[in-house]
């Protein structure tokens, strides 16, 4: 039951695609679920537990993507000074790959 809940949380961060792309969206969600189940990538809950202490600000958005074949969670953080930062986190091991201002 807990595993299904974690998969549901992760699947909720996959961006919703246009209606014409429903098949692609279903395929992407199935691939994400399979990657989590196989252990290829970490669940969003595990990623957040690992990186939250290193993030500077309040999480406002999370997306899942692949950058040059590397599965990443893009975590957008709003700082107290109003700046929005984008952290790219390796979904396989919770390594922070990059940090950029999200202008």
JSON list of C-alpha atoms in Angstrom, two decimals:
[
{"chain": "A", "resi": 1, "resn": "UNK", "atom": "CA", "xyz": [0.00, 0.00, 0.00]},
{"chain": "A", "resi": 2, "resn": "UNK", "atom": "CA", "xyz": [2.83, 2.41, 0.88]},
{"chain": "A", "resi": 3, "resn": "UNK", "atom": "CA", "xyz": [4.57, 1.63, -2.42]},
{"chain": "A", "resi": 4, "resn": "UNK", "atom": "CA", "xyz": [1.40, 2.48, -4.34]},
{"chain": "A", "resi": 5, "resn": "UNK", "atom": "CA", "xyz": [1.11, 5.75, -2.45]},
{"chain": "A", "resi": 6, "resn": "UNK", "atom": "CA", "xyz": [4.69, 6.68, -3.30]},
{"chain": "A", "resi": 7, "resn": "UNK", "atom": "CA", "xyz": [4.15, 5.83, -6.95]},
{"chain": "A", "resi": 8, "resn": "UNK", "atom": "CA", "xyz": [1.02, 7.99, -6.94]},
{"chain": "A", "resi": 9, "resn": "UNK", "atom": "CA", "xyz": [3.00, 10.91, -5.51]},
{"chain": "A", "resi": 10, "resn": "UNK", "atom": "CA", "xyz": [5.72, 10.55, -8.13]},
{"chain": "A", "resi": 11, "resn": "UNK", "atom": "CA", "xyz": [3.24, 10.17, -10.95]},
{"chain": "A", "resi": 12, "resn": "UNK", "atom": "CA", "xyz": [1.53, 13.37, -9.87]},
{"chain": "A", "resi": 13, "resn": "UNK", "atom": "CA", "xyz": [4.68, 15.36, -10.72]},
{"chain": "A", "resi": 14, "resn": "UNK", "atom": "CA", "xyz": [4.78, 14.25, -14.34]},
{"chain": "A", "resi": 15, "resn": "UNK", "atom": "CA", "xyz": [3.53, 17.20, -16.38]},
{"chain": "A", "resi": 16, "resn": "UNK", "atom": "CA", "xyz": [0.12, 16.77, -17.95]},
{"chain": "A", "resi": 17, "resn": "UNK", "atom": "CA", "xyz": [0.34, 16.71, -21.73]},
{"chain": "A", "resi": 18, "resn": "UNK", "atom": "CA", "xyz": [-2.23, 17.87, -24.27]},
{"chain": "A", "resi": 19, "resn": "UNK", "atom": "CA", "xyz": [-5.16, 15.55, -25.04]},
{"chain": "A", "resi": 20, "resn": "UNK", "atom": "CA", "xyz": [-3.56, 14.58, -28.35]},
{"chain": "A", "resi": 21, "resn": "UNK", "atom": "CA", "xyz": [-0.64, 13.20, -26.40]},
{"chain": "A", "resi": 22, "resn": "UNK", "atom": "CA", "xyz": [-2.62, 11.01, -23.99]},
{"chain": "A", "resi": 23, "resn": "UNK", "atom": "CA", "xyz": [-0.94, 7.84, -25.29]},
{"chain": "A", "resi": 24, "resn": "UNK", "atom": "CA", "xyz": [2.49, 9.41, -24.84]},
{"chain": "A", "resi": 25, "resn": "UNK", "atom": "CA", "xyz": [1.51, 10.56, -21.35]},
{"chain": "A", "resi": 26, "resn": "UNK", "atom": "CA", "xyz": [0.32, 7.08, -20.40]},
{"chain": "A", "resi": 27, "resn": "UNK", "atom": "CA", "xyz": [3.52, 5.59, -21.80]},
{"chain": "A", "resi": 28, "resn": "UNK", "atom": "CA", "xyz": [5.66, 8.10, -19.86]},
{"chain": "A", "resi": 29, "resn": "UNK", "atom": "CA", "xyz": [3.81, 7.41, -16.60]},
{"chain": "A", "resi": 30, "resn": "UNK", "atom": "CA", "xyz": [4.13, 3.66, -17.09]},
{"chain": "A", "resi": 31, "resn": "UNK", "atom": "CA", "xyz": [7.85, 4.05, -17.76]},
{"chain": "A", "resi": 32, "resn": "UNK", "atom": "CA", "xyz": [8.28, 6.15, -14.63]},
{"chain": "A", "resi": 33, "resn": "UNK", "atom": "CA", "xyz": [6.40, 3.63, -12.50]},
{"chain": "A", "resi": 34, "resn": "UNK", "atom": "CA", "xyz": [8.48, 0.78, -13.94]},
{"chain": "A", "resi": 35, "resn": "UNK", "atom": "CA", "xyz": [11.73, 2.66, -13.29]},
{"chain": "A", "resi": 36, "resn": "UNK", "atom": "CA", "xyz": [10.74, 3.19, -9.65]},
{"chain": "A", "resi": 37, "resn": "UNK", "atom": "CA", "xyz": [9.63, -0.41, -9.24]},
{"chain": "A", "resi": 38, "resn": "UNK", "atom": "CA", "xyz": [12.88, -1.74, -10.73]},
{"chain": "A", "resi": 39, "resn": "UNK", "atom": "CA", "xyz": [14.98, 0.52, -8.53]},
{"chain": "A", "resi": 40, "resn": "UNK", "atom": "CA", "xyz": [16.41, 2.45, -11.48]},
{"chain": "A", "resi": 41, "resn": "UNK", "atom": "CA", "xyz": [15.25, 5.70, -9.90]},
{"chain": "A", "resi": 42, "resn": "UNK", "atom": "CA", "xyz": [14.36, 6.76, -6.38]},
{"chain": "A", "resi": 43, "resn": "UNK", "atom": "CA", "xyz": [10.86, 7.73, -5.33]},
{"chain": "A", "resi": 44, "resn": "UNK", "atom": "CA", "xyz": [10.09, 11.40, -4.94]},
{"chain": "A", "resi": 45, "resn": "UNK", "atom": "CA", "xyz": [9.66, 10.89, -1.20]},
{"chain": "A", "resi": 46, "resn": "UNK", "atom": "CA", "xyz": [13.17, 9.45, -0.92]},
{"chain": "A", "resi": 47, "resn": "UNK", "atom": "CA", "xyz": [14.62, 12.22, -3.09]},
{"chain": "A", "resi": 48, "resn": "UNK", "atom": "CA", "xyz": [12.99, 14.89, -0.93]},
{"chain": "A", "resi": 49, "resn": "UNK", "atom": "CA", "xyz": [14.18, 13.26, 2.28]},
{"chain": "A", "resi": 50, "resn": "UNK", "atom": "CA", "xyz": [17.74, 13.29, 0.93]},
{"chain": "A", "resi": 51, "resn": "UNK", "atom": "CA", "xyz": [17.89, 16.81, -0.52]},
{"chain": "A", "resi": 52, "resn": "UNK", "atom": "CA", "xyz": [15.40, 18.89, 1.47]},
{"chain": "A", "resi": 53, "resn": "UNK", "atom": "CA", "xyz": [17.98, 19.94, 4.09]},
{"chain": "A", "resi": 54, "resn": "UNK", "atom": "CA", "xyz": [20.18, 21.35, 1.28]},
{"chain": "A", "resi": 55, "resn": "UNK", "atom": "CA", "xyz": [17.45, 23.32, -0.51]},
{"chain": "A", "resi": 56, "resn": "UNK", "atom": "CA", "xyz": [17.30, 27.02, 0.31]},
{"chain": "A", "resi": 57, "resn": "UNK", "atom": "CA", "xyz": [13.66, 28.04, 0.27]},
{"chain": "A", "resi": 58, "resn": "UNK", "atom": "CA", "xyz": [10.12, 26.70, -0.13]},
{"chain": "A", "resi": 59, "resn": "UNK", "atom": "CA", "xyz": [9.41, 24.05, -2.78]},
{"chain": "A", "resi": 60, "resn": "UNK", "atom": "CA", "xyz": [6.82, 25.40, -5.22]},
{"chain": "A", "resi": 61, "resn": "UNK", "atom": "CA", "xyz": [6.98, 22.94, -8.14]},
{"chain": "A", "resi": 62, "resn": "UNK", "atom": "CA", "xyz": [8.49, 19.56, -9.04]},
{"chain": "A", "resi": 63, "resn": "UNK", "atom": "CA", "xyz": [8.84, 17.98, -12.47]},
{"chain": "A", "resi": 64, "resn": "UNK", "atom": "CA", "xyz": [10.35, 14.76, -13.74]},
{"chain": "A", "resi": 65, "resn": "UNK", "atom": "CA", "xyz": [12.43, 14.83, -16.92]},
{"chain": "A", "resi": 66, "resn": "UNK", "atom": "CA", "xyz": [15.38, 13.19, -18.65]},
{"chain": "A", "resi": 67, "resn": "UNK", "atom": "CA", "xyz": [18.43, 15.32, -19.42]},
{"chain": "A", "resi": 68, "resn": "UNK", "atom": "CA", "xyz": [20.77, 13.66, -21.91]},
{"chain": "A", "resi": 69, "resn": "UNK", "atom": "CA", "xyz": [19.33, 10.30, -20.85]},
{"chain": "A", "resi": 70, "resn": "UNK", "atom": "CA", "xyz": [19.77, 10.98, -17.12]},
{"chain": "A", "resi": 71, "resn": "UNK", "atom": "CA", "xyz": [16.51, 10.85, -15.15]},
{"chain": "A", "resi": 72, "resn": "UNK", "atom": "CA", "xyz": [16.15, 14.04, -13.10]},
{"chain": "A", "resi": 73, "resn": "UNK", "atom": "CA", "xyz": [13.71, 15.64, -10.74]},
{"chain": "A", "resi": 74, "resn": "UNK", "atom": "CA", "xyz": [13.55, 19.39, -11.36]},
{"chain": "A", "resi": 75, "resn": "UNK", "atom": "CA", "xyz": [12.71, 21.03, -8.05]},
{"chain": "A", "resi": 76, "resn": "UNK", "atom": "CA", "xyz": [11.74, 24.70, -8.10]},
{"chain": "A", "resi": 77, "resn": "UNK", "atom": "CA", "xyz": [12.27, 26.62, -4.86]},
{"chain": "A", "resi": 78, "resn": "UNK", "atom": "CA", "xyz": [11.08, 30.10, -3.91]},
{"chain": "A", "resi": 79, "resn": "UNK", "atom": "CA", "xyz": [13.51, 31.92, -1.64]},
{"chain": "A", "resi": 80, "resn": "UNK", "atom": "CA", "xyz": [12.56, 34.50, 0.99]},
{"chain": "A", "resi": 81, "resn": "UNK", "atom": "CA", "xyz": [14.07, 37.23, -1.22]},
{"chain": "A", "resi": 82, "resn": "UNK", "atom": "CA", "xyz": [11.62, 36.35, -4.03]},
{"chain": "A", "resi": 83, "resn": "UNK", "atom": "CA", "xyz": [14.12, 34.57, -6.28]},
{"chain": "A", "resi": 84, "resn": "UNK", "atom": "CA", "xyz": [13.06, 31.27, -7.78]},
{"chain": "A", "resi": 85, "resn": "UNK", "atom": "CA", "xyz": [15.75, 28.60, -8.04]},
{"chain": "A", "resi": 86, "resn": "UNK", "atom": "CA", "xyz": [15.77, 25.40, -10.08]},
{"chain": "A", "resi": 87, "resn": "UNK", "atom": "CA", "xyz": [17.59, 22.40, -8.68]},
{"chain": "A", "resi": 88, "resn": "UNK", "atom": "CA", "xyz": [18.22, 19.44, -10.98]},
{"chain": "A", "resi": 89, "resn": "UNK", "atom": "CA", "xyz": [18.46, 16.27, -8.92]},
{"chain": "A", "resi": 90, "resn": "UNK", "atom": "CA", "xyz": [19.70, 12.94, -10.28]},
{"chain": "A", "resi": 91, "resn": "UNK", "atom": "CA", "xyz": [16.70, 10.62, -9.77]},
{"chain": "A", "resi": 92, "resn": "UNK", "atom": "CA", "xyz": [19.00, 7.62, -9.42]},
{"chain": "A", "resi": 93, "resn": "UNK", "atom": "CA", "xyz": [20.95, 8.76, -6.36]},
{"chain": "A", "resi": 94, "resn": "UNK", "atom": "CA", "xyz": [19.67, 12.19, -5.16]},
{"chain": "A", "resi": 95, "resn": "UNK", "atom": "CA", "xyz": [22.82, 14.04, -6.28]},
{"chain": "A", "resi": 96, "resn": "UNK", "atom": "CA", "xyz": [22.26, 17.74, -6.96]},
{"chain": "A", "resi": 97, "resn": "UNK", "atom": "CA", "xyz": [23.41, 18.12, -10.56]},
{"chain": "A", "resi": 98, "resn": "UNK", "atom": "CA", "xyz": [22.82, 21.83, -10.97]},
{"chain": "A", "resi": 99, "resn": "UNK", "atom": "CA", "xyz": [21.37, 24.92, -9.39]},
{"chain": "A", "resi": 100, "resn": "UNK", "atom": "CA", "xyz": [20.21, 27.86, -11.48]},
{"chain": "A", "resi": 101, "resn": "UNK", "atom": "CA", "xyz": [18.18, 31.02, -11.11]},
{"chain": "A", "resi": 102, "resn": "UNK", "atom": "CA", "xyz": [14.83, 30.35, -12.77]},
{"chain": "A", "resi": 103, "resn": "UNK", "atom": "CA", "xyz": [14.23, 33.74, -14.38]}
]
